[in-house]
mmCIF file of C-alpha atoms in Angstrom:
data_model
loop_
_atom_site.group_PDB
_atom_site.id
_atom_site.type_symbol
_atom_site.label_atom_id
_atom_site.label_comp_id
_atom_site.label_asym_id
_atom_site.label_seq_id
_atom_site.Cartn_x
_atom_site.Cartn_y
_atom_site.Cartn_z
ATOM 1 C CA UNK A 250 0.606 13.537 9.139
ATOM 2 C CA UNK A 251 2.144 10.605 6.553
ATOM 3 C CA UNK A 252 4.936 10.246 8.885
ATOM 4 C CA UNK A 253 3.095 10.478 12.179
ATOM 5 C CA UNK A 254 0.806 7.517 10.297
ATOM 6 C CA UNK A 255 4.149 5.486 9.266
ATOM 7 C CA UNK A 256 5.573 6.181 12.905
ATOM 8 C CA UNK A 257 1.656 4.467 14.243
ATOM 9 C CA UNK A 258 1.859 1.915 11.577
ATOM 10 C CA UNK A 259 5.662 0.613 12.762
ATOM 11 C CA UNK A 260 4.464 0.679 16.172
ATOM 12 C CA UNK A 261 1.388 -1.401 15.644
ATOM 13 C CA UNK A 262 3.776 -4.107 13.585
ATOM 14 C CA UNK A 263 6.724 -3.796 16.670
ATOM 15 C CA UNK A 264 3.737 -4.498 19.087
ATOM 16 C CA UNK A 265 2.455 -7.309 16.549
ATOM 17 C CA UNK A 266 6.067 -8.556 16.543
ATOM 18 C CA UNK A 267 6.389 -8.864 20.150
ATOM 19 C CA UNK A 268 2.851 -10.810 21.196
ATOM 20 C CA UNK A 269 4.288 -13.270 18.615
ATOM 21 C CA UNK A 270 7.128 -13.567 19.983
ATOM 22 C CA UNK A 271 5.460 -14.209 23.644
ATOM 23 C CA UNK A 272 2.847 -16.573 22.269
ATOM 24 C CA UNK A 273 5.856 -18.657 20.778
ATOM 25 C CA UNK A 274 7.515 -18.694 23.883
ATOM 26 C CA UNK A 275 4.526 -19.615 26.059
ATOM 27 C CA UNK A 276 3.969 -22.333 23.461
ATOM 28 C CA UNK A 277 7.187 -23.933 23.423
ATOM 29 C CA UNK A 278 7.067 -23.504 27.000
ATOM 30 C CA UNK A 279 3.776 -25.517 27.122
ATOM 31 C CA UNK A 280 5.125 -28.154 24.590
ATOM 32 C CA UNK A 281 7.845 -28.959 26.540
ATOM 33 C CA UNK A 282 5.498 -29.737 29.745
ATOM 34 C CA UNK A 283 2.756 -31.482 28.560
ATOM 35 C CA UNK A 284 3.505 -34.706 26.753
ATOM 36 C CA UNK A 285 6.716 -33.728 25.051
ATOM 37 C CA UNK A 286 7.000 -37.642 24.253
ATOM 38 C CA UNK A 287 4.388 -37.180 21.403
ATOM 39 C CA UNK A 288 6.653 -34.391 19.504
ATOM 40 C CA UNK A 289 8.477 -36.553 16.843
ATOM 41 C CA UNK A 290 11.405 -34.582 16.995
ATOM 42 C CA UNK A 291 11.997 -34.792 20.760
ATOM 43 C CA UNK A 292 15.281 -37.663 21.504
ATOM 44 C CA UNK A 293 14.001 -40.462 23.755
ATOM 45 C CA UNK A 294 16.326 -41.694 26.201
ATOM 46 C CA UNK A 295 16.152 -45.237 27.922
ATOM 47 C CA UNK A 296 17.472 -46.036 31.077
ATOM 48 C CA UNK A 297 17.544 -49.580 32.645
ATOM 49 C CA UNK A 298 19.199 -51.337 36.001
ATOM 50 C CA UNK A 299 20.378 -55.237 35.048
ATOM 51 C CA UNK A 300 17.234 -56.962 35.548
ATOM 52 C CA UNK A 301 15.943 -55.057 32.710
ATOM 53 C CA UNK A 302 15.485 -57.152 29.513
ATOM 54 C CA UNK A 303 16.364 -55.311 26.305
ATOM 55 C CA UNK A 304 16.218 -57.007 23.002
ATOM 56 C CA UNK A 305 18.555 -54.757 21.150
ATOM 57 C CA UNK A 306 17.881 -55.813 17.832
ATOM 58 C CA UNK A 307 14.814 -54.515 18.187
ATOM 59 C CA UNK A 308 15.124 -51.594 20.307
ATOM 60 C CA UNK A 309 17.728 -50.060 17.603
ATOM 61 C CA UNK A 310 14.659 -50.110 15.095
ATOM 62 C CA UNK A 311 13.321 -47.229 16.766
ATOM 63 C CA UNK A 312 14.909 -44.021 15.160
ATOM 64 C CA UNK A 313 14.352 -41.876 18.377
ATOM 65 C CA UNK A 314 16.131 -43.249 21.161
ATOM 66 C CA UNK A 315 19.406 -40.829 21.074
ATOM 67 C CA UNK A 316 20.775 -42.364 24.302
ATOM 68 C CA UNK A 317 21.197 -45.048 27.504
ATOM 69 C CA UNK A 318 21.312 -44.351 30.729
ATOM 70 C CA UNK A 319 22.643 -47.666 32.778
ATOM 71 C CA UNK A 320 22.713 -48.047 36.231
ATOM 72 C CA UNK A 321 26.066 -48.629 37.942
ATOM 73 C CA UNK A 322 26.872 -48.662 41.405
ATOM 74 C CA UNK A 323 24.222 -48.808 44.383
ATOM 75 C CA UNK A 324 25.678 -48.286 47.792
ATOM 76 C CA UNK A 325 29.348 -49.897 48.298
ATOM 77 C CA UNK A 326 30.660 -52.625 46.553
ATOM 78 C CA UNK A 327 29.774 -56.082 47.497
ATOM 79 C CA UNK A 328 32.399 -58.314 49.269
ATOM 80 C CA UNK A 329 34.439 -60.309 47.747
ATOM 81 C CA UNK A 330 35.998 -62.570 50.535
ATOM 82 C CA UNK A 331 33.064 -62.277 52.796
ATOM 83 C CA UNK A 332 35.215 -62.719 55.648
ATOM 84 C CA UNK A 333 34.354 -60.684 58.564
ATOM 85 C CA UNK A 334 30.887 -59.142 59.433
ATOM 86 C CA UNK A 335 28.984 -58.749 56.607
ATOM 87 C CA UNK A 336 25.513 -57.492 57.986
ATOM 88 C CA UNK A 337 24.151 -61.028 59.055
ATOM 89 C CA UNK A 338 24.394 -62.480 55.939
ATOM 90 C CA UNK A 339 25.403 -65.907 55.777
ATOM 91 C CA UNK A 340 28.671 -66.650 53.615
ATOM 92 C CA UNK A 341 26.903 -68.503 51.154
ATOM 93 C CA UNK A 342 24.332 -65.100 50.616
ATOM 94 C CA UNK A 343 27.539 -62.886 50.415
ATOM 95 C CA UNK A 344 28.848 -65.212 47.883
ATOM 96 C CA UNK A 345 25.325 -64.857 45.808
ATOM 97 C CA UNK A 346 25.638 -61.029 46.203
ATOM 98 C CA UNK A 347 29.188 -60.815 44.742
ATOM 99 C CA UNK A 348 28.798 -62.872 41.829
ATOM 100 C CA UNK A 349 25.596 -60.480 41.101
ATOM 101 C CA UNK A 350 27.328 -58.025 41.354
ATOM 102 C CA UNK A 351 30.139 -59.201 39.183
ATOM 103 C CA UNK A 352 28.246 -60.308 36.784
ATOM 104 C CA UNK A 353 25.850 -56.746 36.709
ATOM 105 C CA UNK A 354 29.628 -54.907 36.011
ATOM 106 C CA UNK A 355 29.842 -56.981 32.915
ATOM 107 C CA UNK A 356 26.500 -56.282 31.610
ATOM 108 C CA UNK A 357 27.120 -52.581 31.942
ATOM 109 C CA UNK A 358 30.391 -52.811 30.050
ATOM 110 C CA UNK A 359 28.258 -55.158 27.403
ATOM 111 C CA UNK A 360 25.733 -52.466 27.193
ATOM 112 C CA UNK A 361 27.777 -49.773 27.172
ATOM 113 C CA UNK A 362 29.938 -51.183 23.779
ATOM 114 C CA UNK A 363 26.683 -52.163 21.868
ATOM 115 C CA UNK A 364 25.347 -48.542 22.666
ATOM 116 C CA UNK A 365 28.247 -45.634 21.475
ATOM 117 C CA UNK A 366 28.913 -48.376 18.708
ATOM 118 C CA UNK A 367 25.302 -47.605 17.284
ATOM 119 C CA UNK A 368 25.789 -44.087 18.197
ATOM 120 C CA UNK A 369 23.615 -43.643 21.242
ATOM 121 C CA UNK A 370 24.740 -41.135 23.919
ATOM 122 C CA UNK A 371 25.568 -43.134 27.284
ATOM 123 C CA UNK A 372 25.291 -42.241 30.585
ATOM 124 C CA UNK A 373 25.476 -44.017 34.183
ATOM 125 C CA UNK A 374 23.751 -43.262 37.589
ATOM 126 C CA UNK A 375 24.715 -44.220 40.912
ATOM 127 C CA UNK A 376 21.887 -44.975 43.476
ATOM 128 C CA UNK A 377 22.818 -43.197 46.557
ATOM 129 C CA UNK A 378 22.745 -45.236 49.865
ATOM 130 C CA UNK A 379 22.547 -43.756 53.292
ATOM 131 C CA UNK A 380 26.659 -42.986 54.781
ATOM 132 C CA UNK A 381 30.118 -42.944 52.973
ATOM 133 C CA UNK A 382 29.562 -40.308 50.358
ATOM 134 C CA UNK A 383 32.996 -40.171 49.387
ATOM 135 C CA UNK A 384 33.461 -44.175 49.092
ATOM 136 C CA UNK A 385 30.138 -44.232 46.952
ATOM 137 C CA UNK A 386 31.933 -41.640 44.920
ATOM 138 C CA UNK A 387 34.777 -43.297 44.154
ATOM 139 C CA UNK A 388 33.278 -46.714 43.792
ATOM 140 C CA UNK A 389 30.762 -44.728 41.171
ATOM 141 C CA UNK A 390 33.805 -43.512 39.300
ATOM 142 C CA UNK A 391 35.557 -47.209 39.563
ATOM 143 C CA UNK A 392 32.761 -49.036 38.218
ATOM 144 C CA UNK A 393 31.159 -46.139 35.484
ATOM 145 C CA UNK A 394 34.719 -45.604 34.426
ATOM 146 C CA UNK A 395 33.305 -42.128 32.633
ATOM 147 C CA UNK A 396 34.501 -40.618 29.725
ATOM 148 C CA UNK A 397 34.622 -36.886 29.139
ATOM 149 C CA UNK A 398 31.067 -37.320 26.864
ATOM 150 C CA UNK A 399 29.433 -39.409 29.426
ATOM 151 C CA UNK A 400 26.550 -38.776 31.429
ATOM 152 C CA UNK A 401 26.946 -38.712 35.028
ATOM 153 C CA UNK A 402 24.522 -39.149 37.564
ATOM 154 C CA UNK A 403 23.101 -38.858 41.080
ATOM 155 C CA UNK A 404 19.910 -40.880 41.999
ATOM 156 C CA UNK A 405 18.516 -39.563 45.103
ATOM 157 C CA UNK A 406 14.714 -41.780 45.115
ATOM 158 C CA UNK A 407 13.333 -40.289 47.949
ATOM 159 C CA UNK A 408 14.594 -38.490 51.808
ATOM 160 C CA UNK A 409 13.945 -42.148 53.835
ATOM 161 C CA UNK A 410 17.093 -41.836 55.573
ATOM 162 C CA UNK A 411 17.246 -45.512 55.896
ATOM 163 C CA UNK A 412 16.933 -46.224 52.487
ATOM 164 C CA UNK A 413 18.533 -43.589 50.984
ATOM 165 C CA UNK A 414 21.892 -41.231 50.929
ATOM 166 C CA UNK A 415 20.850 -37.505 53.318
ATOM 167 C CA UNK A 416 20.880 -34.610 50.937
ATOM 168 C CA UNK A 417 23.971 -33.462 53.208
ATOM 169 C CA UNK A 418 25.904 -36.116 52.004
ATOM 170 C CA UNK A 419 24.343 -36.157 48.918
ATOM 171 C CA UNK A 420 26.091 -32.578 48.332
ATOM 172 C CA UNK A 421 29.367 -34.091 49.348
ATOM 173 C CA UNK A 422 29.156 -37.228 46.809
ATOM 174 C CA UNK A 423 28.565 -34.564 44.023
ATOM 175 C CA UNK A 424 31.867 -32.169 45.412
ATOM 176 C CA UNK A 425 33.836 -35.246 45.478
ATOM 177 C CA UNK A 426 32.611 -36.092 41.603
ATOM 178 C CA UNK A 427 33.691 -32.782 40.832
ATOM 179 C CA UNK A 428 36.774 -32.422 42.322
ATOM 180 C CA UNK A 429 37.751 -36.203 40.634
ATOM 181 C CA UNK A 430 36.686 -35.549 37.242
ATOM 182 C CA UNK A 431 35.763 -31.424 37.165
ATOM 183 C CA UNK A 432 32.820 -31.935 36.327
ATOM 184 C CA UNK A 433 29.443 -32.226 38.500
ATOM 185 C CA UNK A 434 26.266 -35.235 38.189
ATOM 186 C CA UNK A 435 23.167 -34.983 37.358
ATOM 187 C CA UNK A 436 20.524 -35.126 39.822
ATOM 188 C CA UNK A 437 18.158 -37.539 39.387
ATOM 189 C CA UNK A 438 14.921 -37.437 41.735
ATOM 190 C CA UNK A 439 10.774 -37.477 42.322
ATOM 191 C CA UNK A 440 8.365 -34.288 42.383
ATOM 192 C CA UNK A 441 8.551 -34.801 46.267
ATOM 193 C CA UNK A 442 12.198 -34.271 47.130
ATOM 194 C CA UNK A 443 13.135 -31.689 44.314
ATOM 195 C CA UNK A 444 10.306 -29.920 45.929
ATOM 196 C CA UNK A 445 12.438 -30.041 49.215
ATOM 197 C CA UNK A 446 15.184 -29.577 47.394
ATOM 198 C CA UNK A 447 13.783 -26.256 45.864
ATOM 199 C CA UNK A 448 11.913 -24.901 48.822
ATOM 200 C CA UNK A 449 14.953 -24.806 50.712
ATOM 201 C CA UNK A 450 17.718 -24.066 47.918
ATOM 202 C CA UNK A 451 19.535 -21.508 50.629
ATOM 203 C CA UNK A 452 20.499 -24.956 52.457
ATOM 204 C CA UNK A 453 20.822 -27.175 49.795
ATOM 205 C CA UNK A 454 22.493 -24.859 47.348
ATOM 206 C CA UNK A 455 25.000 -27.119 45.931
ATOM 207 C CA UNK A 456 22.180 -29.841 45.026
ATOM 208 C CA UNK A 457 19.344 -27.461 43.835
ATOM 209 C CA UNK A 458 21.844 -26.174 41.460
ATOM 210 C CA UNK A 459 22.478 -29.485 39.587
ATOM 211 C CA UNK A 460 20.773 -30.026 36.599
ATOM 212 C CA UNK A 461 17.261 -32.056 36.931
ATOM 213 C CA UNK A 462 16.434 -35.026 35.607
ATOM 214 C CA UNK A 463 12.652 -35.163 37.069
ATOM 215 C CA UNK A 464 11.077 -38.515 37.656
ATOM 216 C CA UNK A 465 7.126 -37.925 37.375
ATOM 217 C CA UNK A 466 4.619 -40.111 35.495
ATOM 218 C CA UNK A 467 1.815 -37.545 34.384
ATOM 219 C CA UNK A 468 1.345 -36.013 31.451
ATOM 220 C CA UNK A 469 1.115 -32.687 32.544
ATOM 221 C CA UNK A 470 3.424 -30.361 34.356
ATOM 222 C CA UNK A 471 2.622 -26.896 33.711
ATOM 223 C CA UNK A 472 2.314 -25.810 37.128
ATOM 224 C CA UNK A 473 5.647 -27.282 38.123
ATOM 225 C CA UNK A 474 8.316 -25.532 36.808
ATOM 226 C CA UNK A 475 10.248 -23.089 37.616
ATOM 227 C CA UNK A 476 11.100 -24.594 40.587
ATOM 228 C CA UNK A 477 13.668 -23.064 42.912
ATOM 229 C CA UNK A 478 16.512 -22.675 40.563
ATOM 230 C CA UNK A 479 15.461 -25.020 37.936
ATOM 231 C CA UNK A 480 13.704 -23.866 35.317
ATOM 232 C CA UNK A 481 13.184 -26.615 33.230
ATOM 233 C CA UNK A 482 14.160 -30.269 33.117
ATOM 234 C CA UNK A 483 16.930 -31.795 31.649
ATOM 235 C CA UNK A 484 15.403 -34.797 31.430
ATOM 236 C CA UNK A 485 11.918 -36.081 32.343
ATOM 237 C CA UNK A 486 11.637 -39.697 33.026
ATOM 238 C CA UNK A 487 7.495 -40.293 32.276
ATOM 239 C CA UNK A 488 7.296 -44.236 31.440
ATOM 240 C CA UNK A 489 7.950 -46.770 33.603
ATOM 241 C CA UNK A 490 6.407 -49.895 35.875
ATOM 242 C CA UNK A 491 4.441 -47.146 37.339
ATOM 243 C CA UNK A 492 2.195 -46.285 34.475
ATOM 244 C CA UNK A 493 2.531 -48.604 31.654
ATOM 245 C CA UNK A 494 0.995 -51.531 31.061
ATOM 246 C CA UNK A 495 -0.459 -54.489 28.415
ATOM 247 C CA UNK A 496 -3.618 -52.133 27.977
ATOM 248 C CA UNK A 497 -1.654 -48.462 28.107
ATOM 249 C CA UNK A 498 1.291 -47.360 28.293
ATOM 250 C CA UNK A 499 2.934 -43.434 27.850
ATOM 251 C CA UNK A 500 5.763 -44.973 25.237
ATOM 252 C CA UNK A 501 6.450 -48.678 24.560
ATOM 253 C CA UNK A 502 9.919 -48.984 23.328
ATOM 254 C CA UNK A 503 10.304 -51.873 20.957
ATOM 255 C CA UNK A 504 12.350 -54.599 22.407
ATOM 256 C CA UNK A 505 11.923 -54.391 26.109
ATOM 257 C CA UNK A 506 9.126 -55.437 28.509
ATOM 258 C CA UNK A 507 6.390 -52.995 30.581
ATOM 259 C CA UNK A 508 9.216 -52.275 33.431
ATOM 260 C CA UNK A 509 11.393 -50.268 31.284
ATOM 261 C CA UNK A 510 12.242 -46.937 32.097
ATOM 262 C CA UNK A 511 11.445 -44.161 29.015
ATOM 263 C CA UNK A 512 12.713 -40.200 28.693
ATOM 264 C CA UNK A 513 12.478 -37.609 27.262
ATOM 265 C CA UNK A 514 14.421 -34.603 26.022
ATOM 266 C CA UNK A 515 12.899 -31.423 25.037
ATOM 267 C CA UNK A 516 14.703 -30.797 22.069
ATOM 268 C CA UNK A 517 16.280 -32.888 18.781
ATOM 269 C CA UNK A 518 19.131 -35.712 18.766
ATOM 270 C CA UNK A 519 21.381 -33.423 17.523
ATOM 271 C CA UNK A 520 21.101 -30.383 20.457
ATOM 272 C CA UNK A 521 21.096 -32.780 22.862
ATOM 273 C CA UNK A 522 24.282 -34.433 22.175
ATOM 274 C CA UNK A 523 25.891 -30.815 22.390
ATOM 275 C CA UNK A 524 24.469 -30.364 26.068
ATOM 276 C CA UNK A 525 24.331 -34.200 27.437
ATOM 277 C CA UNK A 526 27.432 -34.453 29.061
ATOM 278 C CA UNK A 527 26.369 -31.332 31.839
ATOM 279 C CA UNK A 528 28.571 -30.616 34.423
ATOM 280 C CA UNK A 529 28.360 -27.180 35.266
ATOM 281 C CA UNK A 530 25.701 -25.747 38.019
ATOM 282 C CA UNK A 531 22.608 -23.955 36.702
ATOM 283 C CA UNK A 532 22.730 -20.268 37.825
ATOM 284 C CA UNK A 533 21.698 -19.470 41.632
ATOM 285 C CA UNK A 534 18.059 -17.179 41.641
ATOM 286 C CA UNK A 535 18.966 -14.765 44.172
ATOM 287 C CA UNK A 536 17.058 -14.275 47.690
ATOM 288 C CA UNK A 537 14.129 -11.588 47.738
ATOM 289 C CA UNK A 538 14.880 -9.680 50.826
ATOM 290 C CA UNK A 539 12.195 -7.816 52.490
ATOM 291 C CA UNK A 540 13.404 -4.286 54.167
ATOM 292 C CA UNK A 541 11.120 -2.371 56.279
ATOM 293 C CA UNK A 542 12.817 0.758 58.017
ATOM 294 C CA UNK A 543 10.844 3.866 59.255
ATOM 295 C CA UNK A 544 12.599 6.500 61.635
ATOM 296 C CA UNK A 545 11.667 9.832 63.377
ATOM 297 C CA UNK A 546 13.991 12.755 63.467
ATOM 298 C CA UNK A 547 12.931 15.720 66.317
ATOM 299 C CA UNK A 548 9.535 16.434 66.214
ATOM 300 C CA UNK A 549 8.378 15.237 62.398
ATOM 301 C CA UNK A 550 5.876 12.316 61.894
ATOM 302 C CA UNK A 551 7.550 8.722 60.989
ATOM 303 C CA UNK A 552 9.291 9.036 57.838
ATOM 304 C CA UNK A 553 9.386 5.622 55.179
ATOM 305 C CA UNK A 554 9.871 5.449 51.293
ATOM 306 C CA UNK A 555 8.419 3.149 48.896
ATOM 307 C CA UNK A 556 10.336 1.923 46.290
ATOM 308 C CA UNK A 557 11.483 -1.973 44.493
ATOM 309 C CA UNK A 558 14.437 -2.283 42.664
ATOM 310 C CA UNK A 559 16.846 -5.508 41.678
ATOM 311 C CA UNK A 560 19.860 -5.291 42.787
ATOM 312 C CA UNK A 561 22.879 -5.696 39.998
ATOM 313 C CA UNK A 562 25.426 -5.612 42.745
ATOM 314 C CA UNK A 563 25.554 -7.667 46.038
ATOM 315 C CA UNK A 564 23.963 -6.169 48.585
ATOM 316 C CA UNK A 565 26.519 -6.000 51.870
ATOM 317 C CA UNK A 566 24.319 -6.847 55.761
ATOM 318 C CA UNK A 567 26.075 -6.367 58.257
ATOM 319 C CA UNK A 568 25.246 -8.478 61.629
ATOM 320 C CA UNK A 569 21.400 -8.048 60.563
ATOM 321 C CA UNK A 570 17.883 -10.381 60.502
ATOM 322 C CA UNK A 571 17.002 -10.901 57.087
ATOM 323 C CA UNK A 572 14.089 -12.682 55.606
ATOM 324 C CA UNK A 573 14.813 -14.598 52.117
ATOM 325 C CA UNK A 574 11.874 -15.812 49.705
ATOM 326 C CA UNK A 575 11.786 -18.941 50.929
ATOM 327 C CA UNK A 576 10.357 -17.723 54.279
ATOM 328 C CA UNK A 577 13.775 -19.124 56.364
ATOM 329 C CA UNK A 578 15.393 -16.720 58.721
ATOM 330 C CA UNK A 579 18.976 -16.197 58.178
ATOM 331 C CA UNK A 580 20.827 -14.581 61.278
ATOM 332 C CA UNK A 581 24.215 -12.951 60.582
ATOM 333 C CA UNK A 582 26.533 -13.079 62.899
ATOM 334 C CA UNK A 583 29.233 -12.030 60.955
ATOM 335 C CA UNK A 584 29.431 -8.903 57.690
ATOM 336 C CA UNK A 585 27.857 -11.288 54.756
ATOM 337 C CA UNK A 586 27.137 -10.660 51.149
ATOM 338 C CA UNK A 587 23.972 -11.211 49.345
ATOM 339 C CA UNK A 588 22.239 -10.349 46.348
ATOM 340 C CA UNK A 589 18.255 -10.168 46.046
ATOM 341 C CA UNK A 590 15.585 -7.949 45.862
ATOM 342 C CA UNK A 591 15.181 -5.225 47.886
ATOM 343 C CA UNK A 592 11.107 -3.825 48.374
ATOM 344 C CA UNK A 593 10.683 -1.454 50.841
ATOM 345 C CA UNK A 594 7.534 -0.196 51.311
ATOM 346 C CA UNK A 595 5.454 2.605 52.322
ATOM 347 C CA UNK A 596 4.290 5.822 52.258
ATOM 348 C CA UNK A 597 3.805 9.449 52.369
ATOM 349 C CA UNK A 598 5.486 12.411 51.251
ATOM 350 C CA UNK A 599 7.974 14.235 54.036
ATOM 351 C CA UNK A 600 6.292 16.738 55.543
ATOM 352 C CA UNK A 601 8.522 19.694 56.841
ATOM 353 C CA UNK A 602 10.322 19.409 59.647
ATOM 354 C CA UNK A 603 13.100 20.867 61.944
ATOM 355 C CA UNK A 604 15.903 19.012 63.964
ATOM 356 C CA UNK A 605 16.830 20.021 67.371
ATOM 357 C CA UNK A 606 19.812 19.019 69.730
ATOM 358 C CA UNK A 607 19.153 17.780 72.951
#
């Protein structure tokens, strides 16, 4: 009976052990999606294009900025003769354009020394114009210059194809990053096109594998992640022009005007300087496959199983329909593998039954 009692009593403090557990987990989990900014030991990270005015003097002051982001590139490089077409422009506008440009290259190299020399993690993003994924690559990689503890990274703002770089060619800038330095960007994006992004990760599997850095200026997002294969954030860009203002703003950041764009990490200075770099993809979440098979053998009623199990091993279709989570119909034409989930679903027990040759 005393050890039946101490058997009860380690149970009971096992099960204790493991709702605490949970409820730690859920409320990290929730910490990290509803205004992680206000957590004091969260890094902030600012990230600003040229136009951006940054007292740095002042913006130093505050202890928890761990890093810059700077924007680099955008598009091609600007010409320098402006002989030739160059898109209507008149030479005198092309001239203008060049010596902004020149002059923006500077500033980032300006930045860029004033920030590792006060210890601040840097990064650089490239905003992604529509055509020429692999000159945008290279031109990223010309002007960011990146070092091996640099942040790289992809800004996709939206799927306006005249705007903005396709997420087909999107997927070849990032290859071309990859096979140029061996390691992959960042992508940076809005709710709205990681959404696309994750809904059809099958198709886009190169880009919904890149690590997020989500663009969204509320305060909550429970109900957003997991999202295709991201889990989490990397980074969460909640301050900007959008939502800050004299009267309110998410996080002022001493030293720079309303316009500046604020981030945050969910986790200390020190973890993520282990992490910031990135480069590798996040892990691929497998397809759920849906497999309903019945048969009849002689005489005997339809026969079906019901079972679920994950598979641990690809599963092997050969020239089959099959039906992923995401609700898109993949044809094969040809002996594929995939891994997923296999439910199949029914029924009753066999009843007896005889086989005959006809």
């Amino acid at each position: 009976m005393e050890k039946r009692g101490l058997s009860i009593s380690g149970t009971i403090l096992r099960l204790a052990a493991l709702v605490g557990l949970t409820f730690a987990a859920t409320a990290t989990a929730c910490a990290a999606n509803i205004e992680p900014w206000k957590q004091s030991q969260n890094a902030i990270i600012v990230d600003a294009y040229e136009l951006n005015s940054i007292d740095w003097e002042a913006m130093l002051k505050d202890r928890r900025i761990a890093g810059f982001i700077a924007k680099a590139s955008d598009g091609l490089p600007e010409s320098f003769s402006c002989a030739g077409d160059h898109g209507g422009d008149t030479v005198a506008h092309c001239k203008t354009m060049w010596r902004k440009y020149a002059v923006s290259r500077e500033l980032y190299q300006t930045r860029r020394m004033i920030a590792r020399s006060h210890g601040l993690l840097w990064g650089a993003y490239h905003l992604a114009r529509p055509g020429n994924p692999v000159d945008q690559a290279n031109h990223f990689l010309d002007y960011a210059d990146p070092r091996e503890d640099e942040l790289m990274v992809l800004d996709i703002e939206g799927m306006d194809p005249v705007q903005f770089m396709s997420l087909e060619d999107a997927a070849i800038f990032a290859g071309h990053i990859k096979s140029r330095t061996g390691r992959y960007p960042i992508l940076y994006t809005n709710h709205v096109t990681a959404k696309y992004i994750a809904d059809n990760r099958f198709k886009h599997r190169l880009l919904s594998r890149l690590p997020l850095w989500y663009a969204r200026y509320k305060p909550d997002i429970r109900k957003v992640f997991p999202l295709g294969n991201w889990e989490k954030y990397a980074l969460w860009q909640f301050s900007s022009a959008h939502n800050c203002g004299k009267k309110r703003c998410p996080y002022r950041v001493p030293g720079t005007r309303n316009d500046i764009d604020v981030n945050v990490a969910a986790m200390n200075a020190a973890k993520l300087k282990k992490i910031w770099p990135h480069g590798a993809l996040l892990p691929e979440k497998p397809p759920v496959l849906t497999v309903v098979a019945s048969a009849t053998i002689g005489l005997s009623p339809a026969a079906s199983a019901a079972a679920a199990d994950a598979l641990s091993q690809p599963l092997l279709i050969s020239r089959a329909d099959a039906e992923s989570g995401s609700g898109s119909g993949v044809e094969a034409a040809v002996d594929t593998t995939v891994t997923g989930t296999i439910d199949v679903k029914a029924a009753e027990a066999l009843m007896p039954y005889r086989t005959e040759r006809r």
